[in-house]
């Protein structure tokens, strides 16, 4: 079975996340997007954990589904879901660790997965000794990354950890501000239990493969959604049984790991270097020429993902190991439709048009990836042209920096396709 998994999301109990991030809305949007396997997010938070225990029932090994009555409880604010297929949940949480190592303060984010509520309870007991779990759905723990991994492994067979958005300056394992140069430096004697890395929105697998030390890791991508409509903006694709342990085997061995759907990395918030307050965005060589200082105010620049990749890379751009899993870079369907209509992606006009398109053609990811352009043209000729160009990578990229999202344009300002 081939399916999309989005295993890094947040609930309404995480800071800076939408109050709409409840199970009803998350499940509705996952189906709309075409995501089959969704992380629960935030299982360490007592209120969310209680909600999960109440609302999820066992399905395939290690996975859960919503109780039937909850799946139907749309409350009138959302149209009926017109796309079928199963939706399953995997217990997941993003954990921040803050600690001193090597004379520096380290702030590293990790994704933790467990196959059942008993293992989740065991992890929560260990995590609760290092931080206040009720304060945030993404808890901050005074714990070394290596010790966090040890606590995960102690939860029993199937529990595993994936370093989150590994290149992000502030919170990635390789981040320029508080990270390390290798996975081994971070996890020490337990490094062999790490087998996958999350690329993050500002990098893609091709960038990661420039570092030969990462060849043994599966590269995964997820949305890190802070609101339900963001689900599926990045996904990992599997060709396995719909089963927690089948997914785990695919990540360990590569067999069944079919690649990912990615942001164009320039669309992420930390692709290039810069200083947002001064409106300064720099390429890596420009940052080096300026000694890492903002040319306007003289303060230190936020060194982004591309600079950090170049610092650690031992291969040229475009190089990498043979047999790497496939990658497709896309933009969310509302953004493409917004360009076609000449309005913002969050407008009512776009919402109505996406409703019409998904009713006629299927989930959003299918429209962007698989639906023949001719079928799209029957609904919207201009969108068909835009999707064709998107699939060929014919886009204009204005890269993000210092917390500012980049922009990916498929059409020119007058609404016509970008020149090839």
Short mmCIF file of C-alpha atoms in Angstrom, two decimals:
data_model
loop_
_atom_site.label_atom_id
_atom_site.label_comp_id
_atom_site.label_asym_id
_atom_site.label_seq_id
_atom_site.Cartn_x
_atom_site.Cartn_y
_atom_site.Cartn_z
CA UNK A 1 0.00 0.00 0.00
CA UNK A 2 1.34 3.41 -0.97
CA UNK A 3 0.37 6.24 1.38
CA UNK A 4 1.31 9.67 2.69
CA UNK A 5 2.29 10.05 6.36
CA UNK A 6 2.50 13.33 8.25
CA UNK A 7 4.00 12.44 11.61
CA UNK A 8 4.88 15.86 13.01
CA UNK A 9 1.90 18.02 13.95
CA UNK A 10 0.64 19.85 17.04
CA UNK A 11 -2.57 20.07 19.02
CA UNK A 12 -4.29 23.15 20.43
CA UNK A 13 -2.30 22.60 23.63
CA UNK A 14 1.02 23.58 22.03
CA UNK A 15 2.16 27.17 22.16
CA UNK A 16 1.57 29.30 19.07
CA UNK A 17 -0.80 26.69 17.65
CA UNK A 18 -4.38 27.08 16.49
CA UNK A 19 -7.26 26.51 18.88
CA UNK A 20 -8.85 24.61 15.99
CA UNK A 21 -6.24 21.84 16.29
CA UNK A 22 -8.61 19.30 17.79
CA UNK A 23 -9.20 15.74 16.63
CA UNK A 24 -12.26 16.59 14.55
CA UNK A 25 -10.52 19.29 12.53
CA UNK A 26 -7.20 17.46 12.28
CA UNK A 27 -8.89 14.35 10.92
CA UNK A 28 -11.04 16.32 8.47
CA UNK A 29 -8.04 18.19 7.06
CA UNK A 30 -5.91 15.05 6.83
CA UNK A 31 -8.57 13.45 4.63
CA UNK A 32 -8.91 16.61 2.55
CA UNK A 33 -5.17 16.67 1.96
CA UNK A 34 -4.86 12.95 1.21
CA UNK A 35 -2.84 11.99 4.31
CA UNK A 36 -3.47 8.42 5.46
CA UNK A 37 -1.26 8.27 8.57
CA UNK A 38 -1.22 11.25 10.94
CA UNK A 39 0.80 11.82 14.09
CA UNK A 40 -1.25 12.76 17.13
CA UNK A 41 1.27 15.29 18.34
CA UNK A 42 1.63 16.37 21.96
CA UNK A 43 0.82 13.09 23.74
CA UNK A 44 2.82 14.29 26.77
CA UNK A 45 0.27 17.03 27.53
CA UNK A 46 -2.15 15.73 30.19
CA UNK A 47 -5.29 17.23 28.63
CA UNK A 48 -4.45 16.09 25.11
CA UNK A 49 -3.37 12.67 26.35
CA UNK A 50 -6.74 12.29 28.05
CA UNK A 51 -8.51 13.30 24.86
CA UNK A 52 -6.50 10.77 22.85
CA UNK A 53 -7.24 7.94 25.27
CA UNK A 54 -10.93 8.78 25.16
CA UNK A 55 -11.24 9.18 21.41
CA UNK A 56 -8.81 6.73 19.77
CA UNK A 57 -9.36 3.00 19.49
CA UNK A 58 -6.87 0.37 18.29
CA UNK A 59 -6.74 -0.37 14.57
CA UNK A 60 -3.79 -2.05 12.83
CA UNK A 61 -0.78 -2.97 15.03
CA UNK A 62 0.46 0.17 16.81
CA UNK A 63 -2.02 2.46 15.05
CA UNK A 64 -5.34 3.99 16.06
CA UNK A 65 -8.51 5.30 14.50
CA UNK A 66 -11.15 7.69 15.75
CA UNK A 67 -14.28 6.25 17.26
CA UNK A 68 -16.98 6.17 14.58
CA UNK A 69 -19.20 8.72 16.29
CA UNK A 70 -16.33 11.22 16.50
CA UNK A 71 -15.45 10.75 12.83
CA UNK A 72 -18.95 11.88 11.95
CA UNK A 73 -19.01 14.83 14.39
CA UNK A 74 -18.26 17.69 12.01
CA UNK A 75 -20.41 20.20 13.98
CA UNK A 76 -21.60 22.08 10.89
CA UNK A 77 -18.48 24.24 10.46
CA UNK A 78 -16.87 21.99 7.84
CA UNK A 79 -18.34 20.55 4.65
CA UNK A 80 -18.61 16.77 4.38
CA UNK A 81 -15.35 15.05 3.52
CA UNK A 82 -15.73 13.85 -0.05
CA UNK A 83 -12.50 11.84 -0.19
CA UNK A 84 -12.51 8.31 1.15
CA UNK A 85 -9.80 5.97 2.36
CA UNK A 86 -8.63 5.09 5.85
CA UNK A 87 -7.20 7.56 8.33
CA UNK A 88 -4.96 6.25 11.07
CA UNK A 89 -3.13 7.91 13.96
CA UNK A 90 0.32 7.22 15.40
CA UNK A 91 1.16 8.42 18.92
CA UNK A 92 3.75 11.18 18.53
CA UNK A 93 5.19 14.18 20.32
CA UNK A 94 7.84 16.83 19.67
CA UNK A 95 10.13 17.34 22.66
CA UNK A 96 12.56 20.22 23.23
CA UNK A 97 15.67 19.53 25.29
CA UNK A 98 17.76 22.33 26.82
CA UNK A 99 21.11 21.49 28.40
CA UNK A 100 24.81 22.38 28.54
CA UNK A 101 27.34 20.35 26.59
CA UNK A 102 30.80 21.24 25.33
CA UNK A 103 30.68 24.70 26.90
CA UNK A 104 27.50 25.65 25.01
CA UNK A 105 23.79 25.69 25.70
CA UNK A 106 22.08 23.16 23.44
CA UNK A 107 18.43 23.52 22.44
CA UNK A 108 17.48 20.52 20.36
CA UNK A 109 14.03 19.34 19.21
CA UNK A 110 13.20 15.66 18.76
CA UNK A 111 10.24 13.60 17.59
CA UNK A 112 9.24 10.65 19.75
CA UNK A 113 6.97 7.79 18.59
CA UNK A 114 5.47 4.93 20.59
CA UNK A 115 3.18 2.05 19.53
CA UNK A 116 0.65 2.26 22.37
CA UNK A 117 -0.65 4.08 25.40
CA UNK A 118 1.31 1.96 27.90
CA UNK A 119 4.56 3.07 26.25
CA UNK A 120 3.28 6.66 26.13
CA UNK A 121 2.58 6.55 29.88
CA UNK A 122 6.07 5.21 30.54
CA UNK A 123 7.62 8.01 28.49
CA UNK A 124 5.45 10.63 30.16
CA UNK A 125 6.61 9.49 33.60
CA UNK A 126 10.26 9.85 32.57
CA UNK A 127 9.70 13.19 30.83
CA UNK A 128 7.70 14.53 33.77
CA UNK A 129 10.80 14.26 35.96
CA UNK A 130 12.63 16.69 33.66
CA UNK A 131 9.96 19.29 32.87
CA UNK A 132 6.41 20.55 33.32
CA UNK A 133 4.36 18.55 30.84
CA UNK A 134 1.22 20.61 31.40
CA UNK A 135 2.86 23.89 30.38
CA UNK A 136 3.11 23.16 26.64
CA UNK A 137 2.18 20.43 24.18
CA UNK A 138 5.78 20.66 23.00
CA UNK A 139 7.42 20.19 26.41
CA UNK A 140 10.80 21.66 27.31
CA UNK A 141 12.92 19.16 29.23
CA UNK A 142 16.14 19.76 31.15
CA UNK A 143 17.63 16.62 29.68
CA UNK A 144 20.56 15.77 27.43
CA UNK A 145 19.57 14.47 23.98
CA UNK A 146 21.43 11.25 24.62
CA UNK A 147 19.51 10.72 27.87
CA UNK A 148 16.22 11.51 26.15
CA UNK A 149 16.95 8.77 23.62
CA UNK A 150 17.74 6.38 26.46
CA UNK A 151 14.38 7.20 28.06
CA UNK A 152 12.61 6.52 24.75
CA UNK A 153 14.29 3.15 24.31
CA UNK A 154 13.33 2.19 27.87
CA UNK A 155 9.65 2.47 26.91
CA UNK A 156 9.82 -0.89 25.14
CA UNK A 157 9.95 -2.42 21.68
CA UNK A 158 8.95 -0.07 18.90
CA UNK A 159 9.56 3.25 20.66
CA UNK A 160 11.91 5.42 18.61
CA UNK A 161 13.27 8.94 18.24
CA UNK A 162 13.85 11.08 15.14
CA UNK A 163 15.77 14.38 15.40
CA UNK A 164 13.39 17.12 14.24
CA UNK A 165 14.04 19.72 11.48
CA UNK A 166 17.72 18.97 11.84
CA UNK A 167 19.13 22.13 10.22
CA UNK A 168 16.92 24.78 11.87
CA UNK A 169 19.28 27.41 13.37
CA UNK A 170 17.72 27.59 16.82
CA UNK A 171 16.53 24.06 17.54
CA UNK A 172 18.04 21.59 15.04
CA UNK A 173 20.66 18.98 15.85
CA UNK A 174 22.90 20.64 13.20
CA UNK A 175 21.59 24.17 13.80
CA UNK A 176 24.03 27.07 13.60
CA UNK A 177 23.05 28.46 17.01
CA UNK A 178 23.10 25.50 19.37
CA UNK A 179 23.63 22.33 17.38
CA UNK A 180 26.37 19.79 16.72
CA UNK A 181 28.42 18.89 13.64
CA UNK A 182 27.50 15.18 13.66
CA UNK A 183 24.74 12.93 14.93
CA UNK A 184 27.40 11.04 16.88
CA UNK A 185 28.36 14.14 18.87
CA UNK A 186 24.75 14.57 19.94
CA UNK A 187 23.78 11.01 20.87
CA UNK A 188 27.11 9.43 21.76
CA UNK A 189 27.04 5.71 22.49
CA UNK A 190 23.35 5.47 21.54
CA UNK A 191 23.79 6.87 18.02
CA UNK A 192 23.15 3.44 16.50
CA UNK A 193 19.53 3.71 17.64
CA UNK A 194 18.96 6.78 15.44
CA UNK A 195 18.08 5.78 11.89
CA UNK A 196 16.03 8.68 10.46
CA UNK A 197 16.32 12.47 10.33
CA UNK A 198 13.62 15.04 9.59
CA UNK A 199 14.79 17.46 6.89
CA UNK A 200 12.62 20.45 7.92
CA UNK A 201 10.95 22.95 5.63
CA UNK A 202 14.15 24.85 4.78
CA UNK A 203 16.13 21.88 3.49
CA UNK A 204 15.41 18.94 1.21
CA UNK A 205 17.02 15.50 0.80
CA UNK A 206 19.37 16.71 -1.96
CA UNK A 207 20.89 19.27 0.41
CA UNK A 208 21.28 16.67 3.16
CA UNK A 209 22.95 14.19 0.82
CA UNK A 210 25.85 16.60 0.34
CA UNK A 211 26.98 15.41 3.79
CA UNK A 212 28.24 11.85 3.36
CA UNK A 213 27.96 11.17 7.09
CA UNK A 214 24.18 11.22 6.70
CA UNK A 215 24.05 8.47 4.06
CA UNK A 216 22.93 5.80 6.52
CA UNK A 217 19.89 7.77 7.68
CA UNK A 218 16.43 7.73 6.15
CA UNK A 219 15.37 11.31 5.41
CA UNK A 220 11.77 12.05 6.37
CA UNK A 221 9.61 15.13 5.93
CA UNK A 222 6.54 16.26 7.82
CA UNK A 223 4.45 19.42 8.05
CA UNK A 224 5.12 20.53 11.65
CA UNK A 225 1.56 21.83 11.31
CA UNK A 226 0.53 24.46 13.86
CA UNK A 227 -2.99 24.57 12.41
CA UNK A 228 -5.09 21.94 10.61
CA UNK A 229 -4.89 23.48 7.10
CA UNK A 230 -1.08 23.12 7.24
CA UNK A 231 -1.30 19.33 7.42
CA UNK A 232 0.37 17.64 4.47
CA UNK A 233 2.52 20.56 3.31
CA UNK A 234 5.35 18.02 3.66
CA UNK A 235 4.85 14.26 3.94
CA UNK A 236 6.80 11.03 3.93
CA UNK A 237 5.65 8.41 1.43
CA UNK A 238 5.59 4.72 2.36
CA UNK A 239 4.92 1.58 0.38
CA UNK A 240 4.17 -0.79 3.25
CA UNK A 241 1.28 -2.29 5.13
CA UNK A 242 -0.60 0.30 7.16
CA UNK A 243 1.05 -0.81 10.39
CA UNK A 244 3.27 0.99 12.96
CA UNK A 245 5.91 -1.72 12.85
CA UNK A 246 5.93 -1.85 9.04
CA UNK A 247 6.63 1.89 9.00
CA UNK A 248 9.36 1.38 11.60
CA UNK A 249 10.98 -1.37 9.49
CA UNK A 250 10.87 0.86 6.43
CA UNK A 251 12.71 3.59 8.31
CA UNK A 252 15.28 1.17 9.68
CA UNK A 253 15.99 -0.65 6.42
CA UNK A 254 14.81 1.63 3.60
CA UNK A 255 12.59 -1.14 2.22
CA UNK A 256 9.18 0.51 1.86
CA UNK A 257 10.43 4.06 2.38
CA UNK A 258 9.32 5.60 -0.92
CA UNK A 259 10.54 9.17 -0.44
CA UNK A 260 8.86 12.44 0.41
CA UNK A 261 6.81 15.39 -0.71
CA UNK A 262 8.72 18.56 0.10
CA UNK A 263 8.40 22.29 0.27
CA UNK A 264 10.76 23.92 -2.15
CA UNK A 265 13.44 24.51 0.51
CA UNK A 266 13.64 28.19 -0.42
CA UNK A 267 10.07 28.48 0.89
CA UNK A 268 11.16 27.66 4.44
CA UNK A 269 11.79 30.31 7.06
CA UNK A 270 15.51 29.72 7.50
CA UNK A 271 16.89 28.78 4.09
CA UNK A 272 19.24 31.76 3.68
CA UNK A 273 21.08 33.92 6.19
CA UNK A 274 19.78 37.27 7.26
CA UNK A 275 18.45 39.80 9.73
CA UNK A 276 14.71 40.27 9.46
CA UNK A 277 14.55 43.52 11.43
CA UNK A 278 16.85 45.17 8.91
CA UNK A 279 15.38 43.44 5.85
CA UNK A 280 18.76 41.86 5.09
CA UNK A 281 18.88 38.51 3.25
CA UNK A 282 22.26 37.07 2.23
CA UNK A 283 23.68 34.10 0.39
CA UNK A 284 26.28 32.06 2.32
CA UNK A 285 29.28 33.63 0.55
CA UNK A 286 27.95 37.11 1.35
CA UNK A 287 27.66 36.20 5.02
CA UNK A 288 31.24 34.99 5.06
CA UNK A 289 32.43 38.18 3.36
CA UNK A 290 30.75 40.23 6.09
CA UNK A 291 32.06 38.16 8.96
CA UNK A 292 28.57 36.99 9.90
CA UNK A 293 27.45 40.55 10.75
CA UNK A 294 24.44 42.47 9.48
CA UNK A 295 25.62 45.19 7.06
CA UNK A 296 22.94 47.56 8.38
CA UNK A 297 23.12 47.30 12.19
CA UNK A 298 26.29 45.27 12.76
CA UNK A 299 24.59 42.61 14.85
CA UNK A 300 25.10 38.90 14.26
CA UNK A 301 23.10 37.45 11.39
CA UNK A 302 20.91 34.39 11.77
CA UNK A 303 22.90 31.81 9.83
CA UNK A 304 20.46 29.69 7.88
CA UNK A 305 20.25 26.17 6.61
CA UNK A 306 22.07 26.55 3.30
CA UNK A 307 25.13 28.06 5.00
CA UNK A 308 25.21 25.30 7.56
CA UNK A 309 24.89 22.60 4.90
CA UNK A 310 27.77 24.16 2.95
CA UNK A 311 29.85 24.29 6.12
CA UNK A 312 29.48 20.56 6.75
CA UNK A 313 29.22 19.30 3.15
CA UNK A 314 31.90 17.06 1.70
CA UNK A 315 30.15 16.66 -1.68
CA UNK A 316 29.25 19.15 -4.39
CA UNK A 317 25.71 20.27 -5.04
CA UNK A 318 23.74 17.51 -6.78
CA UNK A 319 25.95 14.68 -5.55
CA UNK A 320 24.79 11.87 -3.30
CA UNK A 321 24.52 8.11 -2.89
CA UNK A 322 22.88 5.87 -5.46
CA UNK A 323 19.43 4.50 -4.72
CA UNK A 324 18.16 7.41 -2.63
CA UNK A 325 14.38 7.57 -2.18
CA UNK A 326 12.42 9.79 -4.53
CA UNK A 327 11.49 13.40 -3.81
CA UNK A 328 8.85 15.72 -5.24
CA UNK A 329 8.75 19.45 -4.43
CA UNK A 330 5.29 21.03 -4.41
CA UNK A 331 3.38 24.01 -3.07
CA UNK A 332 0.07 23.58 -1.22
CA UNK A 333 -2.97 23.57 -3.48
CA UNK A 334 -4.52 26.73 -1.91
CA UNK A 335 -1.36 28.66 -2.79
CA UNK A 336 -1.51 27.49 -6.40
CA UNK A 337 -5.22 28.30 -6.61
CA UNK A 338 -4.61 31.69 -5.00
CA UNK A 339 -2.09 32.52 -7.71
CA UNK A 340 -4.53 31.49 -10.41
CA UNK A 341 -7.32 33.60 -8.91
CA UNK A 342 -5.08 36.51 -7.95
CA UNK A 343 -6.05 36.42 -4.26
CA UNK A 344 -4.51 35.21 -1.01
CA UNK A 345 -4.48 31.46 -0.26
CA UNK A 346 -6.60 31.96 2.87
CA UNK A 347 -9.41 33.85 1.11
CA UNK A 348 -13.00 32.62 0.93
CA UNK A 349 -12.74 32.57 -2.87
CA UNK A 350 -9.84 30.10 -2.67
CA UNK A 351 -11.59 27.94 -0.07
CA UNK A 352 -14.66 27.61 -2.27
CA UNK A 353 -12.58 26.79 -5.34
CA UNK A 354 -10.56 24.15 -3.49
CA UNK A 355 -13.84 22.66 -2.23
CA UNK A 356 -15.01 22.42 -5.83
CA UNK A 357 -11.75 20.91 -7.07
CA UNK A 358 -11.46 18.27 -4.36
CA UNK A 359 -15.10 17.27 -4.85
CA UNK A 360 -14.40 16.71 -8.55
CA UNK A 361 -10.82 15.42 -8.53
CA UNK A 362 -9.98 14.00 -5.10
CA UNK A 363 -7.58 15.00 -2.30
CA UNK A 364 -5.24 17.95 -2.63
CA UNK A 365 -2.04 15.90 -2.79
CA UNK A 366 -3.50 13.74 -5.55
CA UNK A 367 -4.38 16.85 -7.57
CA UNK A 368 -0.85 18.20 -7.22
CA UNK A 369 0.91 14.88 -7.87
CA UNK A 370 -1.13 12.40 -9.83
CA UNK A 371 -4.35 13.62 -11.46
CA UNK A 372 -3.72 13.95 -15.22
CA UNK A 373 -3.36 17.55 -16.32
CA UNK A 374 -6.14 17.01 -18.84
CA UNK A 375 -8.58 16.13 -16.05
CA UNK A 376 -7.55 19.23 -14.10
CA UNK A 377 -8.02 21.32 -17.24
CA UNK A 378 -11.64 20.20 -17.46
CA UNK A 379 -12.19 21.95 -14.11
CA UNK A 380 -9.70 24.83 -14.46
CA UNK A 381 -7.46 25.30 -17.52
CA UNK A 382 -5.24 27.87 -15.81
CA UNK A 383 -4.74 25.66 -12.76
CA UNK A 384 -3.86 22.78 -15.09
CA UNK A 385 -1.13 24.92 -16.65
CA UNK A 386 0.13 25.92 -13.20
CA UNK A 387 0.18 22.31 -11.93
CA UNK A 388 2.04 21.17 -15.04
CA UNK A 389 4.71 23.77 -14.47
CA UNK A 390 4.89 22.95 -10.78
CA UNK A 391 5.45 19.27 -11.53
CA UNK A 392 8.31 20.26 -13.84
CA UNK A 393 9.83 22.53 -11.18
CA UNK A 394 9.32 25.65 -13.29
CA UNK A 395 8.87 28.11 -10.42
CA UNK A 396 10.38 31.35 -9.17
CA UNK A 397 11.95 31.08 -5.73
CA UNK A 398 12.49 33.97 -3.32
CA UNK A 399 14.15 32.35 -0.34
CA UNK A 400 13.14 32.72 3.29
CA UNK A 401 15.49 33.92 6.02
CA UNK A 402 15.59 34.67 9.77
CA UNK A 403 12.07 33.42 10.44
CA UNK A 404 10.51 34.92 7.29
CA UNK A 405 8.88 32.42 4.93
CA UNK A 406 10.10 32.48 1.34
CA UNK A 407 7.76 32.71 -1.62
CA UNK A 408 7.43 30.21 -4.45
CA UNK A 409 5.68 31.59 -7.54
CA UNK A 410 4.34 29.52 -10.39
CA UNK A 411 2.75 32.41 -12.29
CA UNK A 412 3.98 35.87 -13.24
CA UNK A 413 2.39 38.93 -11.60
CA UNK A 414 -0.08 39.20 -14.50
CA UNK A 415 -1.26 35.63 -13.84
CA UNK A 416 0.52 34.02 -16.79
CA UNK A 417 2.96 31.11 -16.38
CA UNK A 418 6.52 31.92 -15.37
CA UNK A 419 9.00 31.75 -18.23
CA UNK A 420 10.67 28.34 -18.40
#
